């Protein structure tokens, strides 16, 4: 090494150490919370997290924007592509694997090991030392099996089975929620589309009134304020139409998202006129409630939780009894040895051991007693939670049932209102053209007709929405052989 390098080596070592400390300090301090709350917290680690977020696989599918979808088709797409169903499905699969792990306790465990060891030493014999080498090759099996444990394993298996049932019911409940989400978004879109048609009809009426007022002004039969009032009504109708168009865009994006597609997808659906509006329902409130209590998956999930709590109670009781286990460890050693001045020697044989282990906890400071009390309390809590869920379901079904009856009544009233408002507007416009009525009467009739059209659309979609809500609350929407989806 040259003299120059020898002189520079300490400096290079110091510089390297400083660089390492700077990088280490920067990495460590990136993980520390900010010193104050007066500004956002941005670190270099945030860049890598943002990159990972952008690289998450996109599960959304491309929807056919040229196709007109029915509600049942959209529900099928949502059940297949909505990420919520995939999450719930994977959790159910994980719980099934947990049950498999628990069941494996019924079988023995068997482990195999291969060992090799070489020992070299000097052995003193007589008046001198003799060098010796021993080479050991060994294959060993280790078998462990619990013969009986007074129901501890059975309790854990039963608890895992109940948890798997709960996961499956949670999966079904996710489908129920997804179906309801699609139905609600679908009917909101239908309502917006119906409101758009009503708003365009109202705009056309307002324009007709404005044209009539301007024509009468030319003929000296109307005043300038009458024309301004008519123009104001037209501008208001245009404003209302634009607001409805914006709400329709949002509803279309909500429906696409519920299905599992991008919110920007141009999804096309049937119009409100193509949807049959139910006139009545054949069930009483008690029938709907009883049906919900027999098929709601979230209530079935609570029943599974009761089973799981009872199984854990049995496991806690088994801790008071002994546990007998078997251990067997057969092995086949192969020994090679040499001791100077003698030649190599070899031996091989089957060795090992067999033992039974009886373990019985005599005293544990009250741990088993408290675990048993905890398990009993969890059983009572699960039963209480099931009763809470039953009461909640009954109230939800009753509310949905009442809302549906109200929607039926409002629908009948809206039909009568639309009919009378249409006749009133036609009569007012005709009378105005003959000079019998003034413009204020016509614009008032026009506004009433616009409100009646909006109420008619709202009443029709409210019946459909209430039907979907009742199916959601009773659990009918996920019954394969049950009542049809509204």
PDB file of N, CA, C and O in Angstrom, residues 381-417:
ATOM      1  N   UNK A 381     -73.532 -14.071  26.956  1.00  0.00           N
ATOM      2  CA  UNK A 381     -73.439 -12.865  26.128  1.00  0.00           C
ATOM      3  C   UNK A 381     -73.856 -13.157  24.686  1.00  0.00           C
ATOM      4  O   UNK A 381     -74.548 -12.351  24.047  1.00  0.00           O
ATOM      5  N   UNK A 382     -73.441 -14.320  24.158  1.00  0.00           N
ATOM      6  CA  UNK A 382     -73.823 -14.685  22.795  1.00  0.00           C
ATOM      7  C   UNK A 382     -75.330 -14.881  22.687  1.00  0.00           C
ATOM      8  O   UNK A 382     -75.957 -14.471  21.703  1.00  0.00           O
ATOM      9  N   UNK A 383     -75.927 -15.508  23.709  1.00  0.00           N
ATOM     10  CA  UNK A 383     -77.379 -15.679  23.707  1.00  0.00           C
ATOM     11  C   UNK A 383     -78.088 -14.330  23.780  1.00  0.00           C
ATOM     12  O   UNK A 383     -79.101 -14.104  23.099  1.00  0.00           O
ATOM     13  N   UNK A 384     -77.573 -13.439  24.621  1.00  0.00           N
ATOM     14  CA  UNK A 384     -78.164 -12.109  24.708  1.00  0.00           C
ATOM     15  C   UNK A 384     -78.039 -11.338  23.413  1.00  0.00           C
ATOM     16  O   UNK A 384     -78.975 -10.637  22.997  1.00  0.00           O
ATOM     17  N   UNK A 385     -76.887 -11.478  22.752  1.00  0.00           N
ATOM     18  CA  UNK A 385     -76.697 -10.789  21.479  1.00  0.00           C
ATOM     19  C   UNK A 385     -77.648 -11.328  20.412  1.00  0.00           C
ATOM     20  O   UNK A 385     -78.141 -10.575  19.562  1.00  0.00           O
ATOM     21  N   UNK A 386     -77.913 -12.625  20.452  1.00  0.00           N
ATOM     22  CA  UNK A 386     -78.879 -13.195  19.512  1.00  0.00           C
ATOM     23  C   UNK A 386     -80.272 -12.626  19.745  1.00  0.00           C
ATOM     24  O   UNK A 386     -81.011 -12.341  18.791  1.00  0.00           O
ATOM     25  N   UNK A 387     -80.655 -12.447  21.022  1.00  0.00           N
ATOM     26  CA  UNK A 387     -81.955 -11.843  21.319  1.00  0.00           C
ATOM     27  C   UNK A 387     -82.016 -10.391  20.854  1.00  0.00           C
ATOM     28  O   UNK A 387     -83.046  -9.918  20.355  1.00  0.00           O
ATOM     29  N   UNK A 388     -80.907  -9.676  21.025  1.00  0.00           N
ATOM     30  CA  UNK A 388     -80.847  -8.296  20.524  1.00  0.00           C
ATOM     31  C   UNK A 388     -81.040  -8.281  19.006  1.00  0.00           C
ATOM     32  O   UNK A 388     -81.780  -7.443  18.455  1.00  0.00           O
ATOM     33  N   UNK A 389     -80.377  -9.193  18.322  1.00  0.00           N
ATOM     34  CA  UNK A 389     -80.500  -9.262  16.864  1.00  0.00           C
ATOM     35  C   UNK A 389     -81.927  -9.628  16.450  1.00  0.00           C
ATOM     36  O   UNK A 389     -82.459  -9.081  15.470  1.00  0.00           O
ATOM     37  N   UNK A 390     -82.580 -10.543  17.181  1.00  0.00           N
ATOM     38  CA  UNK A 390     -83.963 -10.901  16.868  1.00  0.00           C
ATOM     39  C   UNK A 390     -84.875  -9.680  16.971  1.00  0.00           C
ATOM     40  O   UNK A 390     -85.696  -9.419  16.092  1.00  0.00           O
ATOM     41  N   UNK A 391     -84.730  -8.937  18.062  1.00  0.00           N
ATOM     42  CA  UNK A 391     -85.567  -7.741  18.229  1.00  0.00           C
ATOM     43  C   UNK A 391     -85.281  -6.704  17.146  1.00  0.00           C
ATOM     44  O   UNK A 391     -86.197  -6.048  16.634  1.00  0.00           O
ATOM     45  N   UNK A 392     -84.018  -6.568  16.808  1.00  0.00           N
ATOM     46  CA  UNK A 392     -83.642  -5.616  15.766  1.00  0.00           C
ATOM     47  C   UNK A 392     -84.241  -6.017  14.418  1.00  0.00           C
ATOM     48  O   UNK A 392     -84.758  -5.173  13.675  1.00  0.00           O
ATOM     49  N   UNK A 393     -84.184  -7.302  14.100  1.00  0.00           N
ATOM     50  CA  UNK A 393     -84.731  -7.780  12.832  1.00  0.00           C
ATOM     51  C   UNK A 393     -86.235  -7.561  12.782  1.00  0.00           C
ATOM     52  O   UNK A 393     -86.787  -7.112  11.760  1.00  0.00           O
ATOM     53  N   UNK A 394     -86.919  -7.886  13.880  1.00  0.00           N
ATOM     54  CA  UNK A 394     -88.371  -7.695  13.906  1.00  0.00           C
ATOM     55  C   UNK A 394     -88.733  -6.230  13.690  1.00  0.00           C
ATOM     56  O   UNK A 394     -89.669  -5.906  12.938  1.00  0.00           O
ATOM     57  N   UNK A 395     -87.979  -5.327  14.315  1.00  0.00           N
ATOM     58  CA  UNK A 395     -88.254  -3.898  14.143  1.00  0.00           C
ATOM     59  C   UNK A 395     -87.946  -3.448  12.726  1.00  0.00           C
ATOM     60  O   UNK A 395     -88.699  -2.662  12.133  1.00  0.00           O
ATOM     61  N   UNK A 396     -86.860  -3.941  12.157  1.00  0.00           N
ATOM     62  CA  UNK A 396     -86.509  -3.562  10.779  1.00  0.00           C
ATOM     63  C   UNK A 396     -87.570  -4.036   9.785  1.00  0.00           C
ATOM     64  O   UNK A 396     -87.944  -3.292   8.864  1.00  0.00           O
ATOM     65  N   UNK A 397     -88.051  -5.268   9.960  1.00  0.00           N
ATOM     66  CA  UNK A 397     -89.072  -5.785   9.045  1.00  0.00           C
ATOM     67  C   UNK A 397     -90.374  -5.005   9.200  1.00  0.00           C
ATOM     68  O   UNK A 397     -91.038  -4.676   8.211  1.00  0.00           O
ATOM     69  N   UNK A 398     -90.734  -4.699  10.448  1.00  0.00           N
ATOM     70  CA  UNK A 398     -91.963  -3.933  10.662  1.00  0.00           C
ATOM     71  C   UNK A 398     -91.859  -2.551  10.019  1.00  0.00           C
ATOM     72  O   UNK A 398     -92.812  -2.074   9.396  1.00  0.00           O
ATOM     73  N   UNK A 399     -90.712  -1.900  10.161  1.00  0.00           N
ATOM     74  CA  UNK A 399     -90.518  -0.587   9.549  1.00  0.00           C
ATOM     75  C   UNK A 399     -90.596  -0.673   8.027  1.00  0.00           C
ATOM     76  O   UNK A 399     -91.248   0.153   7.370  1.00  0.00           O
ATOM     77  N   UNK A 400     -89.928  -1.685   7.443  1.00  0.00           N
ATOM     78  CA  UNK A 400     -89.967  -1.849   5.990  1.00  0.00           C
ATOM     79  C   UNK A 400     -91.379  -2.172   5.515  1.00  0.00           C
ATOM     80  O   UNK A 400     -91.823  -1.685   4.463  1.00  0.00           O
ATOM     81  N   UNK A 401     -92.089  -2.983   6.282  1.00  0.00           N
ATOM     82  CA  UNK A 401     -93.471  -3.319   5.930  1.00  0.00           C
ATOM     83  C   UNK A 401     -94.356  -2.076   5.947  1.00  0.00           C
ATOM     84  O   UNK A 401     -95.164  -1.849   5.038  1.00  0.00           O
ATOM     85  N   UNK A 402     -94.202  -1.270   6.968  1.00  0.00           N
ATOM     86  CA  UNK A 402     -94.994  -0.037   7.075  1.00  0.00           C
ATOM     87  C   UNK A 402     -94.631   0.937   5.961  1.00  0.00           C
ATOM     88  O   UNK A 402     -95.517   1.597   5.383  1.00  0.00           O
ATOM     89  N   UNK A 403     -93.338   1.053   5.654  1.00  0.00           N
ATOM     90  CA  UNK A 403     -92.918   1.940   4.567  1.00  0.00           C
ATOM     91  C   UNK A 403     -93.494   1.494   3.231  1.00  0.00           C
ATOM     92  O   UNK A 403     -93.863   2.336   2.387  1.00  0.00           O
ATOM     93  N   UNK A 404     -93.590   0.184   3.014  1.00  0.00           N
ATOM     94  CA  UNK A 404     -94.155  -0.308   1.764  1.00  0.00           C
ATOM     95  C   UNK A 404     -95.647   0.017   1.677  1.00  0.00           C
ATOM     96  O   UNK A 404     -96.147   0.431   0.620  1.00  0.00           O
ATOM     97  N   UNK A 405     -96.374  -0.154   2.786  1.00  0.00           N
ATOM     98  CA  UNK A 405     -97.791   0.213   2.784  1.00  0.00           C
ATOM     99  C   UNK A 405     -97.977   1.705   2.525  1.00  0.00           C
ATOM    100  O   UNK A 405     -98.874   2.123   1.787  1.00  0.00           O
ATOM    101  N   UNK A 406     -97.099   2.507   3.133  1.00  0.00           N
ATOM    102  CA  UNK A 406     -97.157   3.953   2.893  1.00  0.00           C
ATOM    103  C   UNK A 406     -96.866   4.276   1.432  1.00  0.00           C
ATOM    104  O   UNK A 406     -97.508   5.145   0.828  1.00  0.00           O
ATOM    105  N   UNK A 407     -95.906   3.565   0.849  1.00  0.00           N
ATOM    106  CA  UNK A 407     -95.567   3.796  -0.558  1.00  0.00           C
ATOM    107  C   UNK A 407     -96.738   3.446  -1.464  1.00  0.00           C
ATOM    108  O   UNK A 407     -96.998   4.141  -2.466  1.00  0.00           O
ATOM    109  N   UNK A 408     -97.467   2.388  -1.137  1.00  0.00           N
ATOM    110  CA  UNK A 408     -98.652   2.042  -1.924  1.00  0.00           C
ATOM    111  C   UNK A 408     -99.686   3.168  -1.880  1.00  0.00           C
ATOM    112  O   UNK A 408    -100.268   3.556  -2.908  1.00  0.00           O
ATOM    113  N   UNK A 409     -99.927   3.689  -0.683  1.00  0.00           N
ATOM    114  CA  UNK A 409    -100.917   4.757  -0.539  1.00  0.00           C
ATOM    115  C   UNK A 409    -100.455   6.030  -1.261  1.00  0.00           C
ATOM    116  O   UNK A 409    -101.256   6.716  -1.908  1.00  0.00           O
ATOM    117  N   UNK A 410     -99.177   6.359  -1.127  1.00  0.00           N
ATOM    118  CA  UNK A 410     -98.659   7.529  -1.813  1.00  0.00           C
ATOM    119  C   UNK A 410     -98.719   7.359  -3.325  1.00  0.00           C
ATOM    120  O   UNK A 410     -98.958   8.335  -4.058  1.00  0.00           O
ATOM    121  N   UNK A 411     -98.524   6.146  -3.790  1.00  0.00           N
ATOM    122  CA  UNK A 411     -98.604   5.893  -5.228  1.00  0.00           C
ATOM    123  C   UNK A 411    -100.020   6.172  -5.738  1.00  0.00           C
ATOM    124  O   UNK A 411    -100.201   6.816  -6.778  1.00  0.00           O
ATOM    125  N   UNK A 412    -101.025   5.703  -5.013  1.00  0.00           N
ATOM    126  CA  UNK A 412    -102.402   5.956  -5.432  1.00  0.00           C
ATOM    127  C   UNK A 412    -102.717   7.454  -5.404  1.00  0.00           C
ATOM    128  O   UNK A 412    -103.380   7.979  -6.306  1.00  0.00           O
ATOM    129  N   UNK A 413    -102.233   8.132  -4.373  1.00  0.00           N
ATOM    130  CA  UNK A 413    -102.472   9.572  -4.285  1.00  0.00           C
ATOM    131  C   UNK A 413    -101.744  10.326  -5.399  1.00  0.00           C
ATOM    132  O   UNK A 413    -102.259  11.308  -5.951  1.00  0.00           O
ATOM    133  N   UNK A 414    -100.528   9.871  -5.751  1.00  0.00           N
ATOM    134  CA  UNK A 414     -99.758  10.544  -6.801  1.00  0.00           C
ATOM    135  C   UNK A 414    -100.432  10.390  -8.161  1.00  0.00           C
ATOM    136  O   UNK A 414    -100.407  11.320  -8.985  1.00  0.00           O
ATOM    137  N   UNK A 415    -101.028   9.233  -8.413  1.00  0.00           N
ATOM    138  CA  UNK A 415    -101.730   9.031  -9.677  1.00  0.00           C
ATOM    139  C   UNK A 415    -102.909   9.997  -9.789  1.00  0.00           C
ATOM    140  O   UNK A 415    -103.124  10.644 -10.831  1.00  0.00           O
ATOM    141  N   UNK A 416    -103.657  10.117  -8.697  1.00  0.00           N
ATOM    142  CA  UNK A 416    -104.795  11.046  -8.711  1.00  0.00           C
ATOM    143  C   UNK A 416    -104.328  12.487  -8.839  1.00  0.00           C
ATOM    144  O   UNK A 416    -104.941  13.305  -9.557  1.00  0.00           O
ATOM    145  N   UNK A 417    -103.224  12.829  -8.160  1.00  0.00           N
ATOM    146  CA  UNK A 417    -102.688  14.185  -8.229  1.00  0.00           C
ATOM    147  C   UNK A 417    -102.228  14.513  -9.644  1.00  0.00           C
ATOM    148  O   UNK A 417    -102.494  15.615 -10.155  1.00  0.00           O
TER     149      UNK A 417
END
